[in-house]
Every structure is written in structure tokens, then in C-alpha cells.
CSV table of C-alpha atoms in Angstrom, one decimal:
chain,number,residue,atom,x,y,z
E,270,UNK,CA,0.0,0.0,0.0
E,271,UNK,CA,1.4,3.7,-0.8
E,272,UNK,CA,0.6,6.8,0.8
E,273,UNK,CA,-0.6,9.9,-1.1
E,274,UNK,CA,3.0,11.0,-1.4
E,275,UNK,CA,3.6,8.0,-3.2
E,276,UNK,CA,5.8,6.3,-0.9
E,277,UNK,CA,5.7,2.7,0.9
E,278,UNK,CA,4.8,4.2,4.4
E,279,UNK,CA,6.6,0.5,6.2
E,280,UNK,CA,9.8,1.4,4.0
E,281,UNK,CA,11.5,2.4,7.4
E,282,UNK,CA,11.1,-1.0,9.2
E,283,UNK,CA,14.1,-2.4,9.4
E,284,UNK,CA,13.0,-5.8,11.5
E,285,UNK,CA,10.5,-7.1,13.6
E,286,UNK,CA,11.2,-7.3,17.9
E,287,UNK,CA,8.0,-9.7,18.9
E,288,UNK,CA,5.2,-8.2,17.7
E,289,UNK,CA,6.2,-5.3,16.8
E,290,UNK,CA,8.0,-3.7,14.0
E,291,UNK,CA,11.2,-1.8,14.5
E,292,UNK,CA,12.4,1.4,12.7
E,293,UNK,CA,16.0,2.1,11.7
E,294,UNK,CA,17.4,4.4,14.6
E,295,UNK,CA,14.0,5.2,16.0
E,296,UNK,CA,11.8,4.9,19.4
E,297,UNK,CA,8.9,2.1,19.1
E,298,UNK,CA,5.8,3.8,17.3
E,299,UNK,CA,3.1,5.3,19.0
E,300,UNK,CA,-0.4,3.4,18.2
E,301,UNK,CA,-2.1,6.4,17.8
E,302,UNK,CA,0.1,7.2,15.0
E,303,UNK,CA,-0.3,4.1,13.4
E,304,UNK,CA,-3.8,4.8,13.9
E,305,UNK,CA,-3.7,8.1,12.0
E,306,UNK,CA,-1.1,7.3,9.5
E,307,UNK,CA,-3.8,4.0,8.1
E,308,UNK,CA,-6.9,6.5,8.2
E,309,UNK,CA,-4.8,9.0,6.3
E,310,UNK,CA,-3.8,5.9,4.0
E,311,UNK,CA,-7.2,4.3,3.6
E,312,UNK,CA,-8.7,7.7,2.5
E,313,UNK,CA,-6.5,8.0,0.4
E,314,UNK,CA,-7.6,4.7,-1.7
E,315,UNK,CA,-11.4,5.8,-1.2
E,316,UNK,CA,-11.8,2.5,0.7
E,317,UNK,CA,-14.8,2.6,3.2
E,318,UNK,CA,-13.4,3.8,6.6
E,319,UNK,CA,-12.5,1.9,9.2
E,320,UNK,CA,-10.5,2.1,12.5
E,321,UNK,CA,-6.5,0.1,12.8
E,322,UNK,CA,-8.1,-1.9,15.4
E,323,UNK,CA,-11.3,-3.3,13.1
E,324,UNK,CA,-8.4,-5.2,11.1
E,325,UNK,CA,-8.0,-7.2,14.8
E,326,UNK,CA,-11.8,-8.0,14.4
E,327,UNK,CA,-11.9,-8.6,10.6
E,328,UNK,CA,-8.8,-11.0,11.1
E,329,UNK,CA,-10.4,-12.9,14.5
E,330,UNK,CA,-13.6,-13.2,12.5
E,331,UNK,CA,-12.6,-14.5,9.6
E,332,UNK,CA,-10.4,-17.0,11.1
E,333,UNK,CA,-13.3,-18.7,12.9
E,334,UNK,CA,-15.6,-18.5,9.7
E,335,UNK,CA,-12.7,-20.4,8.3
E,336,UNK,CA,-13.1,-23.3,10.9
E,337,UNK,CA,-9.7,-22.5,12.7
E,338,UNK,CA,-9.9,-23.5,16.2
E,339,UNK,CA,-11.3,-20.9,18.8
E,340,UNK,CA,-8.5,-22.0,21.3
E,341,UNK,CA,-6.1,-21.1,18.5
E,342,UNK,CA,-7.8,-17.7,17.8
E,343,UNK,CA,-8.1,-16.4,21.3
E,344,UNK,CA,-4.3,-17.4,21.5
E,345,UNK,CA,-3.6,-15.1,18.5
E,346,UNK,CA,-5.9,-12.2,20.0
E,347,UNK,CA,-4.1,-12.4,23.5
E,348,UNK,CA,-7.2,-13.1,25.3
E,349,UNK,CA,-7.3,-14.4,29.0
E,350,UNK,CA,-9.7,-17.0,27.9
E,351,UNK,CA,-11.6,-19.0,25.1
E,352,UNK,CA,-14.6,-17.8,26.8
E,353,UNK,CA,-14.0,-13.8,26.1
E,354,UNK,CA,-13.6,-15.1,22.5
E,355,UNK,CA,-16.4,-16.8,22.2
E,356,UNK,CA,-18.2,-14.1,24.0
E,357,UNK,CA,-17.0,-11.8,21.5
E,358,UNK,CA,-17.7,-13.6,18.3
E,359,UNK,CA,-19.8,-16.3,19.3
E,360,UNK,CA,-22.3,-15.2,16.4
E,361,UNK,CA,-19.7,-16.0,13.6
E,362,UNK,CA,-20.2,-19.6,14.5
E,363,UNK,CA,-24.0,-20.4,14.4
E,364,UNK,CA,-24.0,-23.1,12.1
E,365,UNK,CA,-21.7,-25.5,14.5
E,366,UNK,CA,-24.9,-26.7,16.0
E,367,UNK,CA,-26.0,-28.1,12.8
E,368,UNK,CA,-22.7,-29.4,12.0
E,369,UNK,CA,-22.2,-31.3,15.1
E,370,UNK,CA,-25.7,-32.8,14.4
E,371,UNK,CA,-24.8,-33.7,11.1
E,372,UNK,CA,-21.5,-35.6,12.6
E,373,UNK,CA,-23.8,-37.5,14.8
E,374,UNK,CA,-25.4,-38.8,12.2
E,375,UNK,CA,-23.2,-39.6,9.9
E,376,UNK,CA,-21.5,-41.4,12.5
């Protein structure tokens, strides 16, 4: 993705420490400054806005739509436990009944 100016706005990442990137010769970045910097770059594409943090949500959501395991997910999200996750996006899995049904009597 390029910014308005035209320039790859990760150029300056030199390497990754955990989980988050590093920049050449630089303090770590402030998240509201990340924050910022993607609104400025998804207005620039004319996407529909959305916040930094709705990526988290997109990402957990589509994992479990996907079938990946919710212990795996909440891992990935940092959450205390499987039951905040499935608190949280419990409704992205409403067919499991069905499917567990189904497995019953195929069985």
C-alpha cells in the first residue's frame, strides 16, 4: 500500500522485535500514530473507513468462519480466555450446532 506522497509508508522497518516492527534508529511507534497514519492511508484509496483496530476483528472473524480453532484464535488475539472469544464472536459460528448434528449422524 502507498501513501498519497507516493511512498511505501513500512519502508523504514528495518525488523521485527516480537510483535512489533522496529524502525531504523527510531523509538517504538506510538499506536495512535499508526492509527492516524492507516486512516490517512485508507482515504487516500477511497476504501470505506475503518479504524486500525477493526483489522483485529476482521482477522479474528474471519479465522473462525474459516473453521480455525477458537482455542487457537483467542491465543492469536491475547485473550485471557476461550470464553471472552467466544463471548465476542460467538455469532460467527452459528451453524456449528448443525454441524455437530450432522457428525452424529453420519456417525
Amino acid at each position: 500500500m502507498r501513501g498519497a506522497a507516493g511512498r511505501c509508508p513500512w519502508r523504514s522497518v528495518r525488523s521485527w522485535r516480537g510483535d512489533r516492527p522496529q524502525r531504523r534508529g527510531a523509538a517504538p511507534w506510538n499506536p495512535d500514530a499508526v492509527g492516524w497514519s492507516f486512516a490517512r492511508e485508507v482515504e487516500a484509496t477511497k476504501l470505506p473507513r475503518i479504524r486500525f483496530h477493526d483489522l483485529r476483528h476482521s482477522h479474528a472473524t474471519h479465522l473462525l468462519a474459516a473453521g480455525t480453532n477458537v482455542k487457537l484464535v483467542s491465543e492469536r488475539l491475547g485473550h485471557a480466555t476461550v470464553a471472552f472469544t467466544l463471548d465476542t464472536y460467538g455469532h460467527v459460528l452459528p451453524g456449528q450446532q448443525a454441524d455437530a448434528v450432522a457428525a452424529l449422524v453420519d456417525a
